[in-house]
Amino acid sequence: MRGGGGISKKVIVLDTSAFLMGYNPLSIEEEQFAVNAVASELSFEDAASTRFRMAVDVGKVKLRDPSTKSVKKVEEVSKRLGDSLSLSEVDRGVLALALELKESGFTPFIVSDDYAVQNVADQLGIGYSSLSNFGIRYRFQWILVCPACHRRYPPTFSQKECSICGTILKRRVQRKIQAKGRI
Ligand SMILES: [Zn+2]
């Protein structure tokens, strides 16, 4: 756990990876937030999608979308750091939401195993925590998929659009394996 401190109220902001890795919002006391778009990255993953929906339904996770202004600020910082290509639209939303919560007096920390998200959070003065701190130890890999023609691209692919049909690529989980032994 990084950052935080002071007397303001600690809140948790969750990204897609948290739900994919089995993070359970129902077991956490702090107020928790996520952005609406997390649902779109989870739509292909039944268990994670159910966990997300259930936590939202019972009010354990509040959905809130950040302003365009906050998203722009996150984009500026991530460009400076060279992380803008590895951040998905959802990641930028998660970071922008955490930034807004910080500006309204909370002490947010982001639960994410995504290095780019952690890196930008650090730069914004926002704390973060990786999933291993919650006893969750999985590894996973993203790939890029064209939602129109279903062509797949490696995560290192540098274009934002499909080179066949020009549709904006979406990020998907390629595989998820439970880590054995040390990570
Ligand atoms: Zn395509």
XYZ file of N, CA, C and O and ligand atoms in Angstrom:
733
model
N 0.835 -1.186 0.000
C 0.000 0.000 0.000
C 0.873 1.240 0.000
O 1.800 1.343 0.774
N 0.567 2.175 -0.873
C 1.373 3.382 -0.965
C 0.485 4.599 -0.771
O -0.702 4.544 -0.992
N 1.089 5.696 -0.404
C 0.366 6.953 -0.310
C -0.582 6.949 0.872
O -0.416 6.187 1.813
N -1.601 7.790 0.801
C -2.573 7.856 1.883
C -2.067 8.712 3.023
O -1.274 9.610 2.834
N -2.496 8.420 4.231
C -2.104 9.215 5.376
C -3.068 10.363 5.583
O -4.043 10.494 4.854
N -2.781 11.191 6.583
C -3.661 12.312 6.854
C -4.932 11.851 7.535
O -5.036 10.705 7.958
N -5.905 12.766 7.634
C -7.110 12.438 8.368
C -8.304 12.220 7.456
O -9.377 11.909 7.903
N -8.108 12.398 6.130
C -9.261 12.263 5.243
C -9.631 10.789 5.062
O -8.829 9.896 5.284
N -10.851 10.580 4.649
C -11.410 9.234 4.577
C -10.827 8.416 3.425
O -10.790 8.866 2.288
N -10.383 7.216 3.772
C -9.797 6.340 2.763
C -10.897 5.665 1.937
O -11.834 5.114 2.493
N -10.784 5.756 0.627
C -11.725 5.064 -0.257
C -10.932 4.252 -1.280
O -9.772 4.551 -1.558
N -11.567 3.235 -1.823
C -10.897 2.337 -2.758
C -11.485 2.515 -4.157
O -12.695 2.614 -4.307
N -10.603 2.591 -5.149
C -11.053 2.661 -6.538
C -10.571 1.394 -7.250
O -9.394 1.044 -7.179
N -11.503 0.694 -7.897
C -11.195 -0.609 -8.484
C -11.099 -0.536 -9.995
O -11.930 0.089 -10.649
N -10.092 -1.183 -10.556
C -10.030 -1.264 -12.016
C -10.485 -2.656 -12.462
O -10.857 -3.500 -11.641
N -10.486 -2.889 -13.756
C -10.974 -4.162 -14.288
C -10.164 -5.342 -13.769
O -10.718 -6.398 -13.441
N -8.848 -5.152 -13.668
C -7.999 -6.278 -13.261
C -8.376 -6.792 -11.877
O -8.302 -7.991 -11.607
N -8.820 -5.896 -10.987
C -9.204 -6.317 -9.632
C -10.326 -7.368 -9.697
O -10.251 -8.412 -9.051
N -11.341 -7.085 -10.501
C -12.476 -8.025 -10.609
C -12.060 -9.314 -11.307
O -12.479 -10.404 -10.934
N -11.218 -9.180 -12.333
C -10.748 -10.369 -13.062
C -9.953 -11.298 -12.164
O -9.997 -12.512 -12.297
N -9.220 -10.715 -11.229
C -8.341 -11.508 -10.377
C -9.060 -12.084 -9.172
O -8.471 -12.766 -8.360
N -10.338 -11.769 -9.007
C -11.095 -12.385 -7.931
C -11.250 -11.535 -6.684
O -11.693 -12.017 -5.649
N -10.898 -10.252 -6.781
C -11.115 -9.328 -5.660
C -12.592 -9.331 -5.293
O -13.455 -9.232 -6.167
N -12.892 -9.453 -4.005
C -14.283 -9.495 -3.570
C -14.655 -8.239 -2.768
O -14.308 -8.113 -1.597
N -15.384 -7.312 -3.387
C -15.733 -6.049 -2.724
C -16.562 -6.267 -1.456
O -16.546 -5.433 -0.557
N -17.286 -7.393 -1.382
C -18.165 -7.629 -0.232
C -17.375 -7.838 1.060
O -17.903 -7.672 2.149
N -16.093 -8.206 0.928
C -15.295 -8.473 2.126
C -14.512 -7.258 2.597
O -13.702 -7.337 3.517
N -14.730 -6.102 1.966
C -13.950 -4.896 2.263
C -14.838 -3.865 2.954
O -15.985 -3.656 2.557
N -14.302 -3.236 4.009
C -15.099 -2.270 4.778
C -15.174 -0.889 4.143
O -16.189 -0.218 4.220
N -14.074 -0.453 3.534
C -14.020 0.898 2.990
C -15.033 1.100 1.853
O -15.437 0.155 1.211
N -15.368 2.368 1.639
C -16.217 2.713 0.511
C -15.441 2.440 -0.783
O -14.259 2.769 -0.880
N -16.114 1.810 -1.779
C -15.417 1.422 -3.004
C -16.105 2.014 -4.233
O -17.330 2.082 -4.295
N -15.281 2.402 -5.192
C -15.778 3.029 -6.411
C -15.226 2.334 -7.654
O -14.136 1.760 -7.621
N -15.985 2.414 -8.745
C -15.491 1.984 -10.048
C -16.178 2.840 -11.107
O -17.148 3.537 -10.810
N -15.660 2.794 -12.319
C -16.306 3.515 -13.424
C -17.222 2.550 -14.181
O -17.000 1.341 -14.170
N -18.247 3.096 -14.831
C -19.212 2.268 -15.566
C -18.557 1.364 -16.605
O -18.987 0.239 -16.818
N -17.501 1.879 -17.264
C -16.886 1.149 -18.374
C -16.198 -0.146 -17.944
O -15.876 -0.987 -18.785
N -15.974 -0.342 -16.649
C -15.403 -1.613 -16.188
C -16.288 -2.770 -16.673
O -15.797 -3.817 -17.091
N -17.584 -2.538 -16.653
C -18.529 -3.583 -17.091
C -18.250 -4.058 -18.518
O -18.372 -5.252 -18.809
N -17.843 -3.145 -19.393
C -17.608 -3.528 -20.796
C -16.366 -4.397 -20.944
O -16.311 -5.277 -21.792
N -15.358 -4.163 -20.094
C -14.161 -5.009 -20.150
C -14.399 -6.363 -19.488
O -13.639 -7.293 -19.679
N -15.456 -6.452 -18.680
C -15.741 -7.707 -17.979
C -16.782 -8.564 -18.689
O -16.999 -9.711 -18.312
N -17.410 -8.020 -19.713
C -18.594 -8.666 -20.289
C -18.345 -10.082 -20.801
O -19.252 -10.895 -20.869
N -17.083 -10.397 -21.125
C -16.752 -11.708 -21.671
C -16.386 -12.708 -20.574
O -16.111 -13.864 -20.852
N -16.343 -12.265 -19.322
C -15.833 -13.094 -18.232
C -16.943 -13.293 -17.194
O -17.188 -12.446 -16.366
N -17.611 -14.424 -17.231
C -18.820 -14.625 -16.437
C -18.660 -14.393 -14.941
O -19.406 -13.636 -14.341
N -17.673 -15.061 -14.339
C -17.534 -15.000 -12.882
C -17.226 -13.582 -12.419
O -17.840 -13.071 -11.476
N -16.292 -12.938 -13.101
C -15.895 -11.581 -12.716
C -17.046 -10.607 -12.939
O -17.289 -9.708 -12.130
N -17.768 -10.801 -14.035
C -18.882 -9.936 -14.372
C -19.990 -10.049 -13.313
O -20.573 -9.045 -12.894
N -20.261 -11.263 -12.870
C -21.268 -11.501 -11.834
C -20.861 -10.849 -10.513
O -21.659 -10.207 -9.841
N -19.566 -11.006 -10.164
C -19.044 -10.433 -8.928
C -19.181 -8.901 -8.938
O -19.566 -8.283 -7.947
N -18.874 -8.325 -10.088
C -18.975 -6.876 -10.268
C -20.430 -6.422 -10.121
O -20.740 -5.527 -9.338
N -21.324 -7.072 -10.860
C -22.732 -6.690 -10.885
C -23.360 -6.805 -9.493
O -24.108 -5.942 -9.049
N -23.022 -7.891 -8.808
C -23.581 -8.132 -7.477
C -23.132 -7.051 -6.494
O -23.927 -6.521 -5.725
N -21.841 -6.703 -6.546
C -21.295 -5.683 -5.643
C -21.936 -4.319 -5.902
O -22.189 -3.549 -4.977
N -22.242 -4.045 -7.184
C -22.898 -2.781 -7.530
C -24.348 -2.805 -7.043
O -24.830 -1.838 -6.437
N -25.021 -3.937 -7.256
C -26.431 -4.068 -6.873
C -26.658 -3.869 -5.373
O -27.637 -3.251 -4.972
N -25.761 -4.416 -4.558
C -25.944 -4.273 -3.106
C -25.319 -2.979 -2.563
O -25.336 -2.737 -1.370
N -24.760 -2.171 -3.456
C -24.242 -0.865 -3.041
C -22.841 -0.895 -2.437
O -22.392 0.098 -1.879
N -22.138 -2.019 -2.557
C -20.767 -2.097 -2.036
C -19.789 -1.385 -2.961
O -18.733 -0.931 -2.538
N -20.124 -1.346 -4.240
C -19.310 -0.588 -5.200
C -20.195 0.468 -5.853
O -21.262 0.145 -6.376
N -19.753 1.716 -5.760
C -20.507 2.807 -6.377
C -19.901 3.136 -7.735
O -18.686 3.249 -7.853
N -20.754 3.248 -8.740
C -20.272 3.593 -10.073
C -20.340 5.093 -10.259
O -21.356 5.717 -9.977
N -19.230 5.642 -10.719
C -19.198 7.082 -10.941
C -18.244 7.353 -12.097
O -17.146 6.798 -12.143
N -18.649 8.178 -13.039
C -17.762 8.491 -14.162
C -17.121 9.857 -13.968
O -17.783 10.803 -13.566
N -15.825 9.953 -14.234
C -15.115 11.216 -14.037
C -15.445 12.224 -15.133
O -15.946 11.861 -16.193
N -15.142 13.486 -14.859
C -15.357 14.536 -15.855
C -14.299 14.453 -16.955
O -13.228 13.875 -16.754
N -14.619 15.027 -18.095
C -13.670 15.087 -19.211
C -12.386 15.799 -18.785
O -11.296 15.421 -19.203
N -12.536 16.798 -17.928
C -11.391 17.573 -17.451
C -10.392 16.672 -16.702
O -9.183 16.743 -16.930
N -10.918 15.818 -15.830
C -10.039 14.907 -15.077
C -9.376 13.890 -15.995
O -8.213 13.547 -15.826
N -10.144 13.381 -16.976
C -9.590 12.403 -17.926
C -8.447 13.051 -18.713
O -7.392 12.445 -18.915
N -8.645 14.306 -19.113
C -7.601 15.038 -19.857
C -6.328 15.166 -19.031
O -5.217 15.010 -19.535
N -6.503 15.443 -17.744
C -5.359 15.614 -16.860
C -4.567 14.301 -16.757
O -3.342 14.292 -16.808
N -5.294 13.193 -16.657
C -4.660 11.869 -16.601
C -3.919 11.592 -17.915
O -2.796 11.089 -17.914
N -4.550 11.940 -19.030
C -3.915 11.737 -20.339
C -2.616 12.520 -20.455
O -1.620 12.009 -20.966
N -2.634 13.755 -19.957
C -1.420 14.582 -20.012
C -0.282 13.940 -19.226
O 0.838 13.820 -19.716
N -0.610 13.515 -18.008
C 0.409 12.905 -17.144
C 0.926 11.603 -17.763
O 2.133 11.351 -17.793
N 0.019 10.785 -18.295
C 0.451 9.494 -18.843
C 1.279 9.674 -20.114
O 2.213 8.927 -20.365
N 0.958 10.692 -20.893
C 1.767 10.986 -22.089
C 3.182 11.376 -21.692
O 4.151 10.940 -22.292
N 3.264 12.187 -20.656
C 4.573 12.615 -20.165
C 5.396 11.418 -19.714
O 6.597 11.367 -19.894
N 4.722 10.450 -19.118
C 5.413 9.265 -18.608
C 5.638 8.206 -19.690
O 6.317 7.220 -19.467
N 5.025 8.399 -20.852
C 5.158 7.414 -21.919
C 4.275 6.192 -21.727
O 4.480 5.162 -22.339
N 3.265 6.306 -20.875
C 2.388 5.168 -20.602
C 1.058 5.242 -21.345
O 0.206 4.390 -21.158
N 0.883 6.266 -22.172
C -0.466 6.482 -22.717
C -0.960 5.324 -23.574
O -2.136 5.018 -23.601
N -0.031 4.634 -24.257
C -0.485 3.527 -25.108
C -0.874 2.291 -24.311
O -1.711 1.521 -24.731
N -0.243 2.098 -23.151
C -0.586 0.915 -22.381
C -1.793 1.125 -21.464
O -2.271 0.197 -20.845
N -2.301 2.349 -21.392
C -3.514 2.596 -20.609
C -4.744 2.450 -21.489
O -4.834 3.071 -22.535
N -5.703 1.649 -21.066
C -6.952 1.550 -21.811
C -7.827 2.741 -21.435
O -7.542 3.481 -20.489
N -8.929 2.903 -22.152
C -9.877 3.963 -21.852
C -10.407 3.793 -20.420
O -10.591 4.767 -19.682
N -10.630 2.538 -20.033
C -11.121 2.255 -18.681
C -10.075 2.644 -17.630
O -10.398 3.269 -16.615
N -8.807 2.310 -17.895
C -7.724 2.686 -16.973
C -7.684 4.192 -16.751
O -7.528 4.675 -15.630
N -7.809 4.927 -17.851
C -7.771 6.392 -17.742
C -8.949 6.894 -16.909
O -8.817 7.818 -16.112
N -10.114 6.255 -17.089
C -11.295 6.615 -16.310
C -11.099 6.336 -14.826
O -11.483 7.144 -13.972
N -10.506 5.190 -14.519
C -10.257 4.792 -13.129
C -9.318 5.803 -12.459
O -9.567 6.278 -11.346
N -8.247 6.153 -13.165
C -7.284 7.123 -12.628
C -7.924 8.499 -12.447
O -7.700 9.173 -11.440
N -8.747 8.900 -13.418
C -9.400 10.210 -13.350
C -10.408 10.249 -12.195
O -10.533 11.259 -11.491
N -11.108 9.137 -11.974
C -12.052 9.066 -10.855
C -11.316 9.189 -9.520
O -11.736 9.927 -8.623
N -10.188 8.493 -9.410
C -9.388 8.566 -8.179
C -8.901 10.002 -7.948
O -8.936 10.511 -6.827
N -8.499 10.649 -9.030
C -8.037 12.039 -8.948
C -9.154 12.953 -8.439
O -8.945 13.800 -7.568
N -10.368 12.748 -8.949
C -11.514 13.566 -8.512
C -11.845 13.336 -7.046
O -12.182 14.272 -6.320
N -11.765 12.076 -6.630
C -12.047 11.762 -5.223
C -11.018 12.434 -4.320
O -11.329 12.944 -3.251
N -9.768 12.446 -4.798
C -8.698 13.097 -4.039
C -8.961 14.597 -3.925
O -8.827 15.186 -2.862
N -9.376 15.190 -5.054
C -9.638 16.634 -5.079
C -10.849 16.999 -4.227
O -10.975 18.131 -3.782
N -11.775 16.019 -4.007
C -12.918 16.343 -3.154
C -12.682 15.925 -1.696
O -13.625 15.810 -0.915
N -11.407 15.682 -1.358
C -11.052 15.523 0.048
C -10.898 14.103 0.566
O -10.598 13.905 1.739
N -11.134 13.112 -0.283
C -10.914 11.730 0.146
C -9.443 11.347 -0.033
O -8.694 12.037 -0.704
N -9.052 10.227 0.569
C -7.756 9.635 0.279
C -8.008 8.348 -0.495
O -8.263 7.300 0.093
N -8.001 8.436 -1.836
C -8.289 7.235 -2.628
C -7.055 6.364 -2.780
O -5.935 6.873 -2.787
N -7.252 5.057 -2.839
C -6.182 4.261 -3.392
C -6.739 3.248 -4.368
O -7.842 2.747 -4.224
N -5.966 3.022 -5.415
C -6.414 2.197 -6.530
C -5.945 0.766 -6.319
O -4.787 0.542 -5.985
N -6.852 -0.181 -6.475
C -6.469 -1.585 -6.431
C -6.277 -2.044 -7.876
O -7.225 -2.095 -8.652
N -5.025 -2.317 -8.239
C -4.712 -2.702 -9.609
C -3.372 -3.413 -9.682
O -2.447 -3.058 -8.962
N -3.282 -4.404 -10.553
C -2.003 -5.061 -10.806
C -1.360 -4.545 -12.082
O -0.358 -5.062 -12.536
N -1.964 -3.526 -12.657
C -1.473 -2.995 -13.930
C -0.350 -1.983 -13.658
O -0.563 -0.959 -13.007
N 0.825 -2.277 -14.175
C 1.988 -1.434 -13.899
C 1.788 0.001 -14.381
O 2.147 0.958 -13.682
N 1.207 0.158 -15.561
C 1.001 1.501 -16.107
C 0.053 2.313 -15.218
O 0.271 3.503 -14.979
N -0.984 1.660 -14.718
C -1.937 2.333 -13.813
C -1.221 2.759 -12.525
O -1.356 3.900 -12.071
N -0.416 1.864 -11.968
C 0.322 2.179 -10.737
C 1.283 3.335 -10.947
O 1.407 4.225 -10.104
N 1.939 3.318 -12.100
C 2.922 4.341 -12.429
C 2.293 5.726 -12.530
O 2.802 6.708 -11.978
N 1.162 5.811 -13.223
C 0.477 7.096 -13.379
C -0.123 7.537 -12.037
O -0.061 8.721 -11.681
N -0.662 6.586 -11.270
C -1.210 6.900 -9.939
C -0.137 7.552 -9.074
O -0.364 8.578 -8.424
N 1.044 6.962 -9.096
C 2.169 7.475 -8.328
C 2.446 8.933 -8.688
O 2.639 9.781 -7.821
N 2.450 9.195 -9.984
C 2.726 10.537 -10.486
C 1.650 11.542 -10.063
O 1.925 12.712 -9.864
N 0.409 11.056 -9.918
C -0.705 11.922 -9.522
C -0.816 12.045 -7.996
O -1.715 12.701 -7.486
N 0.096 11.372 -7.291
C 0.045 11.414 -5.830
C -1.085 10.591 -5.250
O -1.601 10.859 -4.167
N -1.507 9.557 -5.999
C -2.588 8.670 -5.562
C -1.975 7.333 -5.148
O -1.137 6.780 -5.858
N -2.402 6.819 -4.007
C -1.896 5.541 -3.530
C -2.467 4.383 -4.329
O -3.504 4.511 -4.975
N -1.762 3.258 -4.311
C -2.282 2.070 -4.978
C -1.863 0.833 -4.209
O -0.965 0.870 -3.366
N -2.528 -0.239 -4.523
C -2.251 -1.487 -3.848
C -2.406 -2.618 -4.855
O -3.358 -2.630 -5.630
N -1.454 -3.527 -4.874
C -1.620 -4.632 -5.821
C -2.436 -5.741 -5.162
O -2.625 -5.774 -3.952
N -2.956 -6.631 -5.989
C -3.908 -7.633 -5.511
C -3.282 -8.646 -4.569
O -3.976 -9.274 -3.776
N -1.963 -8.797 -4.652
C -1.321 -9.740 -3.739
C -1.491 -9.297 -2.280
O -1.472 -10.105 -1.372
N -1.709 -7.990 -2.075
C -1.969 -7.496 -0.714
C -3.304 -7.971 -0.170
O -3.586 -7.851 1.011
N -4.161 -8.476 -1.055
C -5.455 -9.016 -0.644
C -5.430 -10.545 -0.692
O -6.463 -11.195 -0.663
N -4.235 -11.097 -0.815
C -4.109 -12.552 -0.854
C -4.473 -13.151 -2.192
O -4.689 -14.348 -2.315
N -4.551 -12.309 -3.229
C -4.936 -12.791 -4.557
C -3.693 -12.893 -5.430
O -2.948 -11.918 -5.578
N -3.466 -14.067 -5.964
C -2.246 -14.245 -6.758
C -2.549 -14.931 -8.077
O -2.556 -16.141 -8.185
N -2.861 -14.136 -9.056
C -3.070 -14.633 -10.411
C -2.147 -13.862 -11.337
O -1.712 -12.769 -11.016
N -1.901 -14.425 -12.468
C -1.236 -13.654 -13.521
C -2.149 -13.675 -14.721
O -2.854 -14.632 -14.950
N -2.118 -12.623 -15.489
C -2.932 -12.627 -16.703
C -2.275 -11.767 -17.762
O -1.385 -10.981 -17.483
N -2.694 -11.987 -18.960
C -2.149 -11.235 -20.085
C -3.273 -10.631 -20.888
O -4.277 -11.297 -21.124
N -3.065 -9.414 -21.302
C -4.047 -8.778 -22.176
C -3.682 -9.042 -23.626
O -2.515 -9.150 -23.961
N -4.668 -9.102 -24.495
C -4.417 -8.996 -25.924
C -5.366 -7.931 -26.459
O -6.308 -7.539 -25.774
N -5.126 -7.486 -27.671
C -6.024 -6.518 -28.306
C -6.857 -7.254 -29.335
O -6.345 -8.083 -30.078
N -8.156 -6.969 -29.339
C -9.067 -7.651 -30.253
C -9.895 -6.614 -31.003
O -10.320 -5.621 -30.414
N -10.098 -6.864 -32.283
C -10.977 -5.982 -33.057
C -12.422 -6.437 -32.842
O -12.757 -7.582 -33.132
N -13.287 -5.553 -32.280
C -14.664 -5.966 -32.007
C -15.479 -6.201 -33.288
O -16.511 -6.858 -33.240
N -14.996 -5.698 -34.423
C -15.743 -5.855 -35.676
C -15.353 -7.132 -36.424
O -16.192 -7.977 -36.698
N -14.045 -7.292 -36.728
C -13.645 -8.461 -37.527
C -12.960 -9.544 -36.680
O -12.564 -10.576 -37.195
N -12.828 -9.295 -35.378
C -12.295 -10.274 -34.405
C -10.827 -10.638 -34.599
O -10.351 -11.611 -34.042
N -10.120 -9.866 -35.400
C -8.690 -10.110 -35.522
C -8.017 -9.778 -34.199
O -8.403 -8.845 -33.497
N -6.984 -10.591 -33.826
C -6.286 -10.374 -32.560
C -4.914 -9.756 -32.788
O -4.269 -10.038 -33.792
N -4.500 -8.946 -31.843
C -3.191 -8.298 -31.912
C -2.461 -8.480 -30.580
O -3.104 -8.559 -29.530
N -1.123 -8.514 -30.619
C -0.379 -8.634 -29.355
C -0.531 -7.361 -28.515
O -0.819 -6.298 -29.066
N -0.329 -7.452 -27.189
C -0.494 -6.271 -26.329
C 0.467 -5.144 -26.674
O 0.216 -3.993 -26.339
N 1.552 -5.482 -27.373
C 2.552 -4.472 -27.727
C 2.218 -3.755 -29.036
O 2.929 -2.844 -29.437
N 1.129 -4.169 -29.686
C 0.720 -3.555 -30.951
C 0.566 -2.048 -30.756
O -0.106 -1.601 -29.825
N 1.190 -1.254 -31.623
C 1.284 0.183 -31.344
C 0.135 1.016 -31.921
O 0.017 2.193 -31.615
N -0.715 0.418 -32.765
C -1.817 1.193 -33.338
C -3.061 1.063 -32.459
O -3.236 0.057 -31.795
N -3.910 2.082 -32.515
C -5.152 2.017 -31.753
C -6.274 1.399 -32.583
O -7.288 0.969 -32.054
N -6.092 1.363 -33.915
C -7.150 0.829 -34.774
C -6.713 -0.483 -35.423
O -5.535 -0.742 -35.612
N -7.716 -1.296 -35.775
C -7.494 -2.537 -36.499
C -6.898 -2.219 -37.867
O -7.412 -1.362 -38.579
N -5.811 -2.920 -38.225
C -5.173 -2.604 -39.509
C -5.955 -3.184 -40.681
O -5.698 -2.845 -41.837
N -6.923 -4.054 -40.421
C -7.766 -4.603 -41.486
C -8.973 -3.707 -41.756
O -9.233 -3.320 -42.883
N -9.715 -3.370 -40.683
C -10.978 -2.647 -40.905
C -11.045 -1.269 -40.252
O -12.011 -0.547 -40.427
N -10.002 -0.909 -39.466
C -9.952 0.450 -38.920
C -10.774 0.691 -37.660
O -10.823 1.811 -37.160
N -11.412 -0.369 -37.117
C -12.197 -0.217 -35.884
C -11.248 -0.052 -34.687
O -10.166 -0.630 -34.677
N -11.655 0.742 -33.696
C -10.846 0.920 -32.482
C -10.755 -0.424 -31.739
O -11.768 -1.072 -31.482
N -9.534 -0.824 -31.399
C -9.317 -2.128 -30.745
C -9.727 -2.098 -29.277
O -9.647 -1.074 -28.618
N -10.175 -3.254 -28.785
C -10.542 -3.401 -27.375
C -9.551 -4.337 -26.697
O -9.006 -5.234 -27.322
N -9.391 -4.142 -25.403
C -8.484 -4.982 -24.651
C -9.253 -6.160 -24.061
O -10.342 -6.001 -23.548
N -8.699 -7.342 -24.150
C -9.342 -8.528 -23.583
C -8.299 -9.338 -22.819
O -7.124 -9.272 -23.115
N -8.770 -10.153 -21.904
C -7.854 -11.037 -21.196
C -7.599 -12.275 -22.042
O -8.520 -12.923 -22.516
N -6.331 -12.589 -22.262
C -5.996 -13.759 -23.044
C -5.996 -15.008 -22.168
O -6.549 -16.018 -22.501
N -5.352 -14.931 -21.063
C -5.382 -16.086 -20.171
C -5.151 -15.657 -18.735
O -4.559 -14.613 -18.455
N -5.626 -16.456 -17.843
C -5.516 -16.152 -16.433
C -5.126 -17.447 -15.741
O -5.802 -18.452 -15.860
N -4.014 -17.450 -15.084
C -3.616 -18.655 -14.388
C -3.304 -18.332 -12.943
O -2.776 -17.274 -12.633
N -3.685 -19.247 -12.065
C -3.384 -19.024 -10.662
C -1.893 -19.203 -10.462
O -1.317 -20.193 -10.907
N -1.270 -18.212 -9.845
C 0.176 -18.278 -9.645
C 0.514 -19.330 -8.607
O -0.127 -19.414 -7.564
N 1.490 -20.131 -8.892
C 1.956 -21.121 -7.917
C 3.305 -20.672 -7.390
O 4.163 -20.267 -8.139
N 3.475 -20.735 -6.091
C 4.734 -20.301 -5.499
C 4.877 -18.799 -5.597
O 3.890 -18.075 -5.620
N 6.094 -18.361 -5.687
C 6.356 -16.938 -5.724
C 6.011 -16.344 -7.078
O 6.201 -16.985 -8.094
N 5.557 -15.097 -7.051
C 5.321 -14.384 -8.306
C 6.601 -13.650 -8.672
O 7.153 -12.954 -7.851
Zn -11.014 -5.298 -37.685
